[in-house]
mmCIF file of C-alpha atoms in Angstrom:
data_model
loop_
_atom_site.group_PDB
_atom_site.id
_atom_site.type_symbol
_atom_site.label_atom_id
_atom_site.label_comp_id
_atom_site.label_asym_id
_atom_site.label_seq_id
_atom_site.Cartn_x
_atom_site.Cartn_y
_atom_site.Cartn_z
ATOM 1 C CA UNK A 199 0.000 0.000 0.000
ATOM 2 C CA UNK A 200 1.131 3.263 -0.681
ATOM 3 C CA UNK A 201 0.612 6.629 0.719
ATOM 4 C CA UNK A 202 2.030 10.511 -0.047
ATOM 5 C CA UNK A 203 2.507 12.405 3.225
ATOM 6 C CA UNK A 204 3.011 15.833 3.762
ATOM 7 C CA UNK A 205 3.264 18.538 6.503
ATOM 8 C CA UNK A 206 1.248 21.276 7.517
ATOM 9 C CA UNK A 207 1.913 24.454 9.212
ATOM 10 C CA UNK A 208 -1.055 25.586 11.329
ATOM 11 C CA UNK A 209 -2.084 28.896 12.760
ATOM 12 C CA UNK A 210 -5.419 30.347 14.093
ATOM 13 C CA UNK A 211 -6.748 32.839 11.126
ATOM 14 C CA UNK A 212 -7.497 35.023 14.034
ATOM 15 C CA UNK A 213 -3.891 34.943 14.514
ATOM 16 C CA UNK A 214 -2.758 35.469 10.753
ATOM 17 C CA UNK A 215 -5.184 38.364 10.459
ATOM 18 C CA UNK A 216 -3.152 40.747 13.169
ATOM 19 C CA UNK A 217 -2.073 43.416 12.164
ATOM 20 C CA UNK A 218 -1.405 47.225 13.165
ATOM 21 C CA UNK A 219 1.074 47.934 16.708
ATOM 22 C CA UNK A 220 4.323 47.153 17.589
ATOM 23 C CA UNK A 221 5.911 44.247 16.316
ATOM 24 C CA UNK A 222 6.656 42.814 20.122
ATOM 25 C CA UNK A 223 2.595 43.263 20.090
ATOM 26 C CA UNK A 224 1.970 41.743 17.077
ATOM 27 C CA UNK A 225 4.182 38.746 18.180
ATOM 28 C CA UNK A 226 1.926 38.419 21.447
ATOM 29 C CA UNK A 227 -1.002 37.693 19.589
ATOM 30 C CA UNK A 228 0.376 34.766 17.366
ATOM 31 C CA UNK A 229 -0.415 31.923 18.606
ATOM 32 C CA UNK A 230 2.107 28.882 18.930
ATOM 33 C CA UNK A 231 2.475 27.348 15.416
ATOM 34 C CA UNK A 232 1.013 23.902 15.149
ATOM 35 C CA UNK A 233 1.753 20.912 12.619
ATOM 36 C CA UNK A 234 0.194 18.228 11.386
ATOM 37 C CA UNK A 235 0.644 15.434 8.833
ATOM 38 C CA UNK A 236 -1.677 15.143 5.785
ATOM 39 C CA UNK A 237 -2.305 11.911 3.013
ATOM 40 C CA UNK A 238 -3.867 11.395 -0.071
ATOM 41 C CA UNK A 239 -6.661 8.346 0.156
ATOM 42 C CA UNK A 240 -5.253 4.913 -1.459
ATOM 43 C CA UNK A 241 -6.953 3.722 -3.956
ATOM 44 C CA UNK A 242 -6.642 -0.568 -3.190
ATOM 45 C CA UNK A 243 -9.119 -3.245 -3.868
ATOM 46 C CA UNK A 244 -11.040 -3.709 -0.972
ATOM 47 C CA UNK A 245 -11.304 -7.300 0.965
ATOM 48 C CA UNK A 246 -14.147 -10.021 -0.243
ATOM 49 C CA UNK A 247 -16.648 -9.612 2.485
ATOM 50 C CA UNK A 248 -19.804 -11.430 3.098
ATOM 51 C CA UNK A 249 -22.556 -11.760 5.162
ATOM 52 C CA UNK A 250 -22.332 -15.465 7.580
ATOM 53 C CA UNK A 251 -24.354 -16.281 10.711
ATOM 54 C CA UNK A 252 -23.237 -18.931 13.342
ATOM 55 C CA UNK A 253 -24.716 -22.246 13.991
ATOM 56 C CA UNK A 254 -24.546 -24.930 16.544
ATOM 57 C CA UNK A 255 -21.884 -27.600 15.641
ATOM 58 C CA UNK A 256 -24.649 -29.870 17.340
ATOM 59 C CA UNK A 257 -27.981 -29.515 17.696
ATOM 60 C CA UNK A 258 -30.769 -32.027 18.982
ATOM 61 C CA UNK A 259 -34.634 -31.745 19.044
ATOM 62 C CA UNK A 260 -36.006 -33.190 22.544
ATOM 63 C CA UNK A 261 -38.972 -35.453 21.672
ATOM 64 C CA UNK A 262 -41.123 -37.491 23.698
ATOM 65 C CA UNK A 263 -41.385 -41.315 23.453
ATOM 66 C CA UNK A 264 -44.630 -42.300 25.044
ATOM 67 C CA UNK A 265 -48.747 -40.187 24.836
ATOM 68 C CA UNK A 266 -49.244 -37.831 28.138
ATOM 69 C CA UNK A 267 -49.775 -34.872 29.829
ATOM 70 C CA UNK A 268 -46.960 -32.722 30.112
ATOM 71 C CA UNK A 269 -46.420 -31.676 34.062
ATOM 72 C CA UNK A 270 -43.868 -29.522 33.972
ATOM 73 C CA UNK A 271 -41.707 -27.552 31.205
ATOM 74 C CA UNK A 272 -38.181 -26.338 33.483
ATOM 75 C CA UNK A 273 -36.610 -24.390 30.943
ATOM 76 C CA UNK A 274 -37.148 -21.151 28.679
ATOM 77 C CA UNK A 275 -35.772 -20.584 25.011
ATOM 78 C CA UNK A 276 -32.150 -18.680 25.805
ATOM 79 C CA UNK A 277 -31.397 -20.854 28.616
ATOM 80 C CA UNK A 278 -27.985 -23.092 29.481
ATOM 81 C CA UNK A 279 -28.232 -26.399 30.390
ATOM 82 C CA UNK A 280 -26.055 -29.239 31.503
ATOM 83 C CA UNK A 281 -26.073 -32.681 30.570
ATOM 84 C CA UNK A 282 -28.354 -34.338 32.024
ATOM 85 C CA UNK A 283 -30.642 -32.042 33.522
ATOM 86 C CA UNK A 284 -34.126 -32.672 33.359
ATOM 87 C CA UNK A 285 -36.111 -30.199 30.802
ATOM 88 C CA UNK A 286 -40.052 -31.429 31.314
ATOM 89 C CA UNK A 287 -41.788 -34.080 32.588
ATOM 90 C CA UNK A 288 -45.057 -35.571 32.083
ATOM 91 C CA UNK A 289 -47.595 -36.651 34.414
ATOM 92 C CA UNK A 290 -46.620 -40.586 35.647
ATOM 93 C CA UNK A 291 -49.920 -41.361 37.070
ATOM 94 C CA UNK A 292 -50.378 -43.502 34.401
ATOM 95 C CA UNK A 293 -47.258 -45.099 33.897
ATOM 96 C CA UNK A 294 -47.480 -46.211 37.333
ATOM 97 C CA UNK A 295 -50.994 -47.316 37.671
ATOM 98 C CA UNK A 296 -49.136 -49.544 34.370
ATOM 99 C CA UNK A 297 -46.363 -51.026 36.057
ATOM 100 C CA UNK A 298 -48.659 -52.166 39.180
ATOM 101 C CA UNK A 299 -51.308 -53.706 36.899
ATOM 102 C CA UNK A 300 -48.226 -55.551 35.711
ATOM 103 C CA UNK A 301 -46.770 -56.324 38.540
ATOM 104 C CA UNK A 302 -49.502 -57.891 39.263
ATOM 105 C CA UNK A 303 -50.188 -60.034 36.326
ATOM 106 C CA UNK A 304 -46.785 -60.702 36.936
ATOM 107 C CA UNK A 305 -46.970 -62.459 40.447
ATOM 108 C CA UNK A 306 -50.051 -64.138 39.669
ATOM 109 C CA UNK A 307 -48.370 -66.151 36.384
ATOM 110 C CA UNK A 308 -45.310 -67.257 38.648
ATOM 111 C CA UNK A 309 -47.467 -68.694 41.387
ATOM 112 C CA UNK A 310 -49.561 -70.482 38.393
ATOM 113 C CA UNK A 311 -46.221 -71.799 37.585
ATOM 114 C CA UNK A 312 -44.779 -73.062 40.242
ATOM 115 C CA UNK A 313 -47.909 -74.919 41.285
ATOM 116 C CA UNK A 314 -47.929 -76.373 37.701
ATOM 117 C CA UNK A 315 -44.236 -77.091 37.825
ATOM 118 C CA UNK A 316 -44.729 -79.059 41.090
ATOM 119 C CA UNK A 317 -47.257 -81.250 39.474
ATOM 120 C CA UNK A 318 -45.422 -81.483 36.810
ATOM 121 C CA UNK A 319 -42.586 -82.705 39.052
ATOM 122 C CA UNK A 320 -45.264 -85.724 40.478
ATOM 123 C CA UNK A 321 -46.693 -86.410 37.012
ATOM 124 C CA UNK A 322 -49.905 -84.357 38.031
ATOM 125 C CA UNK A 323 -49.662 -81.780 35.134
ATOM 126 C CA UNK A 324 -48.517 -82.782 32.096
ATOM 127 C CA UNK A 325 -45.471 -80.870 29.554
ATOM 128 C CA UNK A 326 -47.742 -79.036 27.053
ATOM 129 C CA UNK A 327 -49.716 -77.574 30.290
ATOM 130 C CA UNK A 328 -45.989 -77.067 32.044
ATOM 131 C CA UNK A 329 -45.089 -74.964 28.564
ATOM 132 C CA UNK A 330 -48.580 -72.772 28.898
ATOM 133 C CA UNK A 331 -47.539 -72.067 32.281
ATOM 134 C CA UNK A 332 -43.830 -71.076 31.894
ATOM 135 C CA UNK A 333 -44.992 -69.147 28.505
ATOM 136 C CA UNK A 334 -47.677 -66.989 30.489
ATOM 137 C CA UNK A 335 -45.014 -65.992 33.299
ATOM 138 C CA UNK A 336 -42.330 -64.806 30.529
ATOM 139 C CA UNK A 337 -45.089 -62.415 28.523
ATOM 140 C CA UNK A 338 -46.040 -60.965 32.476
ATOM 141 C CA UNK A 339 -42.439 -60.145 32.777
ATOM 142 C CA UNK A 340 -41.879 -59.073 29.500
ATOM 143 C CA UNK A 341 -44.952 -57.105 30.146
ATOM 144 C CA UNK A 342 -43.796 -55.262 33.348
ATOM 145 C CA UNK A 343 -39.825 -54.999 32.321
ATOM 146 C CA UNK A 344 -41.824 -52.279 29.339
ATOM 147 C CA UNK A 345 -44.027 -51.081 32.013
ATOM 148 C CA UNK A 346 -41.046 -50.162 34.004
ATOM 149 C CA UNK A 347 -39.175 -48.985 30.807
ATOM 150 C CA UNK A 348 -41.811 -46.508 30.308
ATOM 151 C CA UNK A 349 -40.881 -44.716 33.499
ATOM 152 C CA UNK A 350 -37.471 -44.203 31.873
ATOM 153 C CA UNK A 351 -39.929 -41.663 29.250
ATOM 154 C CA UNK A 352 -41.643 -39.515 31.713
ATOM 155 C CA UNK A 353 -38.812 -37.375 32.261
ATOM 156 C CA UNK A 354 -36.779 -35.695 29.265
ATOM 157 C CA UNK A 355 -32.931 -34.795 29.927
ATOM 158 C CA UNK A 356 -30.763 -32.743 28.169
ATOM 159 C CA UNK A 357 -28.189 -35.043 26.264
ATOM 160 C CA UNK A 358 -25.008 -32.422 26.547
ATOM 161 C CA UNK A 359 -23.929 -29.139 27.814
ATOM 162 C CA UNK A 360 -25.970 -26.777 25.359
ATOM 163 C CA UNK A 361 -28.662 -24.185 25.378
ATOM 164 C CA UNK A 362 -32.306 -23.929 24.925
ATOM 165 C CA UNK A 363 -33.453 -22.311 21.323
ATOM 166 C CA UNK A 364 -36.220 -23.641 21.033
ATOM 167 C CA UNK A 365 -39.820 -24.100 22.733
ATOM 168 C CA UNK A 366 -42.750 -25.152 21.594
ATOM 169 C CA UNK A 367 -45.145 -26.728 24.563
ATOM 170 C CA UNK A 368 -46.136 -25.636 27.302
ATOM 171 C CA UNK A 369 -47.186 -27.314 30.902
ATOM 172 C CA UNK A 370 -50.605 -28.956 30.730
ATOM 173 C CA UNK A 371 -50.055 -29.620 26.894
ATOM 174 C CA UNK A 372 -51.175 -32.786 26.017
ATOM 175 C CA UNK A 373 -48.328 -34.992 23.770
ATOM 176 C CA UNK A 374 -48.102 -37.551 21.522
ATOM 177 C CA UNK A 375 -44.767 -40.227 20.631
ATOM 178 C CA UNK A 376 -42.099 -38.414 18.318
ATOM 179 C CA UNK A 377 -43.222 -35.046 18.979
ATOM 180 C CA UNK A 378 -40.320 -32.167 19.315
ATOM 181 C CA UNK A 379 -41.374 -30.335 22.765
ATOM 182 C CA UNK A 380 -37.894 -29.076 22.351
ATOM 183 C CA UNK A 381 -34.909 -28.144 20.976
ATOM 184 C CA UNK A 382 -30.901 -27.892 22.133
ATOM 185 C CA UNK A 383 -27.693 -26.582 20.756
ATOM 186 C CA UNK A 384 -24.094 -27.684 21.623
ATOM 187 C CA UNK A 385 -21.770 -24.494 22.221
ATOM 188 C CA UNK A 386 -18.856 -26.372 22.047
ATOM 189 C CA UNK A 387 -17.879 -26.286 18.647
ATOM 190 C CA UNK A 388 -19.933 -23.424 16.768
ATOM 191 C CA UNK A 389 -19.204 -23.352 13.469
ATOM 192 C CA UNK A 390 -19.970 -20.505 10.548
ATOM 193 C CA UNK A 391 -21.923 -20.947 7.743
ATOM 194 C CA UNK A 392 -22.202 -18.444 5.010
ATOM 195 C CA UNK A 393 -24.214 -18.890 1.142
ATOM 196 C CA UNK A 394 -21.824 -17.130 -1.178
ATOM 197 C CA UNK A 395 -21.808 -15.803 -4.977
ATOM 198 C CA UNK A 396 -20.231 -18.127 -7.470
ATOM 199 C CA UNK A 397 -18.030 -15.368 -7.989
ATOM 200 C CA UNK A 398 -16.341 -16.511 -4.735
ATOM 201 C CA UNK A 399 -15.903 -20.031 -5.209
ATOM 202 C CA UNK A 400 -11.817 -19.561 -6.031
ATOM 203 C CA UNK A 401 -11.680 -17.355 -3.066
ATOM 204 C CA UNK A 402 -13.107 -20.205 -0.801
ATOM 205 C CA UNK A 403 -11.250 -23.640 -1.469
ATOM 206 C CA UNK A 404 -10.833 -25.844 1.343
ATOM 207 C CA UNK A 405 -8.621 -25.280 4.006
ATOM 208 C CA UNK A 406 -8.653 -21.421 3.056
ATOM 209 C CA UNK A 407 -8.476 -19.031 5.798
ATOM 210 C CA UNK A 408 -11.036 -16.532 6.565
ATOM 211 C CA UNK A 409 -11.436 -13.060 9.096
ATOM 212 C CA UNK A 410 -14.396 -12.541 10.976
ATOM 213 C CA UNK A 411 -16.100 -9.946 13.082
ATOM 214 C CA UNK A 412 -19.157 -8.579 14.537
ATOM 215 C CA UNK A 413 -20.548 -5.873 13.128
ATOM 216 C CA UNK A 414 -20.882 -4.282 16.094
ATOM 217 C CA UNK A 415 -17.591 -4.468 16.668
ATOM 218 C CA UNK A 416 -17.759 -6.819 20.064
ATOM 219 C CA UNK A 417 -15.910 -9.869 18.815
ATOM 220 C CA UNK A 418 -13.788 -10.914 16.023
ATOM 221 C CA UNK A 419 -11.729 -14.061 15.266
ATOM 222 C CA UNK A 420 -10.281 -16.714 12.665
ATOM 223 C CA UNK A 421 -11.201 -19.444 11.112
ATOM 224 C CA UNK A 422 -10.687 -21.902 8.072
ATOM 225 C CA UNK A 423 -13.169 -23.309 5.602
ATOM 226 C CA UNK A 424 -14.021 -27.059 6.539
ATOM 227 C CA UNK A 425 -16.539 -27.788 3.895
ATOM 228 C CA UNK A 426 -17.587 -26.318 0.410
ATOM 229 C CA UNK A 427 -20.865 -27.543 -1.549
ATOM 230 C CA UNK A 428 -20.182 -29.389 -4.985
ATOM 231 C CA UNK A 429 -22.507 -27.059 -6.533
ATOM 232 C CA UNK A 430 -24.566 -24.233 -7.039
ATOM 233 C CA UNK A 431 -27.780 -23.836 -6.003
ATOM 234 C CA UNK A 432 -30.364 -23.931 -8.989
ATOM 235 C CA UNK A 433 -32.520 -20.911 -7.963
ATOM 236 C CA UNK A 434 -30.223 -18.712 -6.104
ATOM 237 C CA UNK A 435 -27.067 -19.196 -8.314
ATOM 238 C CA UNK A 436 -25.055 -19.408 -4.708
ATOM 239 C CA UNK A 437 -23.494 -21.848 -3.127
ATOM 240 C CA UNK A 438 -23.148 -23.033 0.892
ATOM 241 C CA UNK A 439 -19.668 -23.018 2.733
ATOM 242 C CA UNK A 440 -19.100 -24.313 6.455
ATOM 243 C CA UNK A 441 -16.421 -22.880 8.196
ATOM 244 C CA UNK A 442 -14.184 -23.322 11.553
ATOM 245 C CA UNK A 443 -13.061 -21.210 14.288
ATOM 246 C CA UNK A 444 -9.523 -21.447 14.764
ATOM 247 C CA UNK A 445 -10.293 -20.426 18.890
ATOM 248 C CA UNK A 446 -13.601 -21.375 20.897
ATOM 249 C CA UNK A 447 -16.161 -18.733 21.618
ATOM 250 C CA UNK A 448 -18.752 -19.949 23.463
ATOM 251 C CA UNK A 449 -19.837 -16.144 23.586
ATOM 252 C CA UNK A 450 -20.998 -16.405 20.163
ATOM 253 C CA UNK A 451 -24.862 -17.855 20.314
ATOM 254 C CA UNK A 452 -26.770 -19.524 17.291
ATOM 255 C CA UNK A 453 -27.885 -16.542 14.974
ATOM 256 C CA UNK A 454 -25.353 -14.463 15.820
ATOM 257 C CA UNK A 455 -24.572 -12.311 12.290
ATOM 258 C CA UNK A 456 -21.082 -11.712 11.224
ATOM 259 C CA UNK A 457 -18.861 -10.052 8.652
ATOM 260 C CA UNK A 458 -16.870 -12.651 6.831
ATOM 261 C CA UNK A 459 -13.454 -11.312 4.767
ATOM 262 C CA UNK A 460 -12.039 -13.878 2.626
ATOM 263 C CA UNK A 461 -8.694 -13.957 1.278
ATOM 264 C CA UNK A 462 -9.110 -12.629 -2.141
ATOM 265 C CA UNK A 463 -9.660 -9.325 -4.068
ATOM 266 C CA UNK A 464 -12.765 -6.496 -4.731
ATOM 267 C CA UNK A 465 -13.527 -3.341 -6.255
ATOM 268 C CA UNK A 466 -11.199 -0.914 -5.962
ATOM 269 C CA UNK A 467 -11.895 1.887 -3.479
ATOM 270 C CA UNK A 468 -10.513 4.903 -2.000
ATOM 271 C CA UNK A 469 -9.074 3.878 1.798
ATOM 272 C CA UNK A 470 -7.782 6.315 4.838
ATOM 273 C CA UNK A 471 -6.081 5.989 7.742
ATOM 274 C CA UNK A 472 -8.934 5.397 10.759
ATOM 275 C CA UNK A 473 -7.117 8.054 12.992
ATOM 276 C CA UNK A 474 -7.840 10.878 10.153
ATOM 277 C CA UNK A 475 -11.745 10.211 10.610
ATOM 278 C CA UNK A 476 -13.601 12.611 13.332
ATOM 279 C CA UNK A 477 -16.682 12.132 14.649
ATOM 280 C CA UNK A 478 -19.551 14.485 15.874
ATOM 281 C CA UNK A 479 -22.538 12.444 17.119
ATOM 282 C CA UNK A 480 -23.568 10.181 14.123
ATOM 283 C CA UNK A 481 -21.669 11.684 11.325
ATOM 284 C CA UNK A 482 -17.955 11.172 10.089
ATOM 285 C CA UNK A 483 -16.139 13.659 8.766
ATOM 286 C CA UNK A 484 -12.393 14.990 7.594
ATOM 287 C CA UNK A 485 -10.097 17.320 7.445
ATOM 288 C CA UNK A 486 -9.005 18.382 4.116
ATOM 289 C CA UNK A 487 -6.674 21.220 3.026
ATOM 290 C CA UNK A 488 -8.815 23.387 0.301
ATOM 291 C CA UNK A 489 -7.061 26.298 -0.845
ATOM 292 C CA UNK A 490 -5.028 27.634 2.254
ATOM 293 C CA UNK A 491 -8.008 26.252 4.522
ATOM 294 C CA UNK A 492 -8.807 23.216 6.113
ATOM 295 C CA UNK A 493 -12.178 21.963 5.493
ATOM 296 C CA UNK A 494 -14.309 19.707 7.349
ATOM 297 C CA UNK A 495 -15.891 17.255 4.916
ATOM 298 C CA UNK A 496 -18.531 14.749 6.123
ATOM 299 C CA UNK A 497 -18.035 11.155 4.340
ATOM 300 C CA UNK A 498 -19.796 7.718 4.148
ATOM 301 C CA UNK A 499 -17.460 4.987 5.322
ATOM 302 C CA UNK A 500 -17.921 1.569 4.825
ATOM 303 C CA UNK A 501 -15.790 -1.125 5.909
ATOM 304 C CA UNK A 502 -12.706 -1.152 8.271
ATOM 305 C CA UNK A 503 -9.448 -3.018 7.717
ATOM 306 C CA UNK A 504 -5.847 -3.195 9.330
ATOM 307 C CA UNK A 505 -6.342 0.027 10.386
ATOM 308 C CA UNK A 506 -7.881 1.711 7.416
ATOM 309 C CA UNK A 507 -11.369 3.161 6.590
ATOM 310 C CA UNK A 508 -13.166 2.359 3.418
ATOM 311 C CA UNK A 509 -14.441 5.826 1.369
ATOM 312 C CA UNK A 510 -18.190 5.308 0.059
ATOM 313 C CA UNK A 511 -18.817 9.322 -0.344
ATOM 314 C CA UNK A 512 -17.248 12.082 0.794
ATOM 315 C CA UNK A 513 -13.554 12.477 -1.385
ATOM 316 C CA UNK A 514 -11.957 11.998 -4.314
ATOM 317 C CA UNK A 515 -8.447 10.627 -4.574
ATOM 318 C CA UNK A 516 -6.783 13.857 -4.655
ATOM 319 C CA UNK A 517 -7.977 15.204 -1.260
ATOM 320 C CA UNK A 518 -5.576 15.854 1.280
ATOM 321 C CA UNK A 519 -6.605 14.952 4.265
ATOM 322 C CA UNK A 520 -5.407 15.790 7.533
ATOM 323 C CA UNK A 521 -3.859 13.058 10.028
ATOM 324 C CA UNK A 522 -4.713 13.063 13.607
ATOM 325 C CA UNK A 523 -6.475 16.050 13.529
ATOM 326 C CA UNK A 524 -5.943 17.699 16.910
ATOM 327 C CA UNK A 525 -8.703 19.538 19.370
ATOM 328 C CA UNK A 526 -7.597 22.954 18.139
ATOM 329 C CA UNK A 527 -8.266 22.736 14.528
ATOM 330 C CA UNK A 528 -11.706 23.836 13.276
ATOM 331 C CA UNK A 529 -13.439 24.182 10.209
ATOM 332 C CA UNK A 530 -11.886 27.311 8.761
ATOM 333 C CA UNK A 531 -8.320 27.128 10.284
ATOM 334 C CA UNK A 532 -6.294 28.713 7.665
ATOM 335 C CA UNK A 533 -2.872 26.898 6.953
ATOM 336 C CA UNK A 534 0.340 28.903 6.582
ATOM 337 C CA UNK A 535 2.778 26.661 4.957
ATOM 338 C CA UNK A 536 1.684 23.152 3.230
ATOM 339 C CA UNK A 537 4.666 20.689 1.752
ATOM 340 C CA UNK A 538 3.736 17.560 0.590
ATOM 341 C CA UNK A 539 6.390 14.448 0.378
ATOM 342 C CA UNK A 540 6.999 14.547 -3.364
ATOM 343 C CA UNK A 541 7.452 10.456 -3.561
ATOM 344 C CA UNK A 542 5.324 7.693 -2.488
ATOM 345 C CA UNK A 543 6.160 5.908 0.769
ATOM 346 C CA UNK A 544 5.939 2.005 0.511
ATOM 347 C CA UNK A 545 4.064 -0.033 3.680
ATOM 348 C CA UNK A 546 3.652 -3.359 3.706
ATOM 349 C CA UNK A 547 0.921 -5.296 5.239
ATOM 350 C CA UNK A 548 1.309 -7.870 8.091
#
């Protein structure tokens, strides 16, 4: 990247405008002579950038196995849970008013079988009546071992560490087998997912490596692309990629919206230095040198990179805009003496 810097010597045009008295007097009023360093914007493609959102590297909907009444729903959509911990429950009246009817039937088929087994034993009872017997006390058992199984359903448990997005009954709901009551999401291993232009599919190979930030400017990271679809999508002409973080951020929930910068090339645009932007409430603005003046010019920025600020409105390649502009310059300060470096100084990205 390249930049032309420059100098400028500042005074106050209240200052400048003295005149009249002695010259001691006239020296009095001058203020201290201020400098500051000026640039012209680079022009430099900017970065490939694209909208991604975060999912769960896991997620698992929370279903129920068995017809009931729901009892109890312990959790609300946003909430962490560990493994294990029970999320609902339905009403058990039933299952257990099941596993005593059982239980009986069960008692009452072993004593038939022992007393037919002892006459068996004396020649009393014969085999085919000995096989009714021992069949009828294996179906009660089989009976109350998926009586007692059923208890296992009545309660529904997180299977990992994860958080609640999803809820969709409430207590007193009544439920039927297979259907979702809820839904859970691992944040171990988030991963990104972003649906790009074809134009990016060179930009995005596997194993590429890729920026990413919040808009908001709370959180930013790396990461790598793990997975690329074959194709393109028939409708939408865009294609899916899935990609790693390189570090864990648990802080970063399912939905969350990022900026994703791929390695790779744009437009060009015009680019400043961030510390020559001011700001005054909402706008953006900068100083420019405009015929012996410096002029505050509002701009439109767009995206921010390694220290630089993207130009959407504002100047043209040939402004020269002030550096670190300090609390004493104003729109209007008039400059006394501007030099500008006549080569190009070479930086070089890390």
């Amino acid at each position: 990247m390249k930049r032309i810097t420059g100098t400028l010597i500042l005074a106050s045009a209240v200052g400048l405008a003295a005149c009249g008295g002695t010259d001691e007097a006239s020296q009095a009023e001058l203020p201290a002579v201020a400098t500051a360093r000026a640039v012209f914007p680079t022009v430099m493609p900017a970065p490939l950038t694209y909208s991604a959102r975060v999912e769960a590297g896991e997620s698992t909907r929370i279903a129920t196995r068995m017809a009931g009444t729901l009892e109890s729903v312990r959790v609300e959509v946003g909430d962490r849970v560990r493994s294990g911990e029970v999320l609902a429950a339905l009403d058990d009246r039933d299952v257990n008013a099941r596993i005593e009817a059982a239980g009986a039937q069960e008692r009452l088929a072993e004593r038939a079988f022992r007393r037919i087994d002892a006459l068996t034993a004396d020649g009393a009872a014969s085999a085919q009546e000995h096989d009714r017997a021992e069949a009828a006390l294996a179906t009660a058992r089989a009976a109350l071992a998926e009586a007692r199984a059923q208890s296992a359903y009545v309660e529904l448990r997180a299977p990992y560490d994860g958080v609640v997005t999803e809820r969709l009954v409430d207590a007193g709901s009544l439920v039927s087998p297979g259907q979702v009551l809820l839904t859970i999401s691992s944040l171990r291993t988030p991963k990104v997912v972003a649906d790009l232009p074809a134009e990016a599919w060179v930009a995005v190979a596997p194993g590429s490596q890729a920026e990413f930030d919040d808009p908001r400017g709370s959180w930013s990271g790396l990461g790598r692309v793990a997975r690329r679809s074959p194709r393109l999508a028939e409708g939408s002409r865009r294609f899916r990629i899935e990609l790693d973080l390189e570090e864990p951020a648990s802080d970063l929930l399912p939905g969350t919206v990022l900026r994703l910068r791929l390695e790779g090339e744009g437009a060009e645009s015009l680019w400043i230095p961030a510390e020559a932007v001011v700001e005054r409430g909402q706008l953006k603005g900068v100083f420019v040198h405009v015929d012996g003046t410096l002029r505050l010019r509002w701009i439109r920025t767009g995206l921010e990179a390694r220290g630089l600020v993207e130009i959407l409105a504002g100047l043209d390649e040939w402004s020269e805009v002030v550096l670190e502009p300090g609390s004493g310059i104003t729109d209007g300060t008039t400059v006394g003496q501007v030099t500008m470096s006549p080569t190009r100084e070479t930086e070089t990205d890390q």
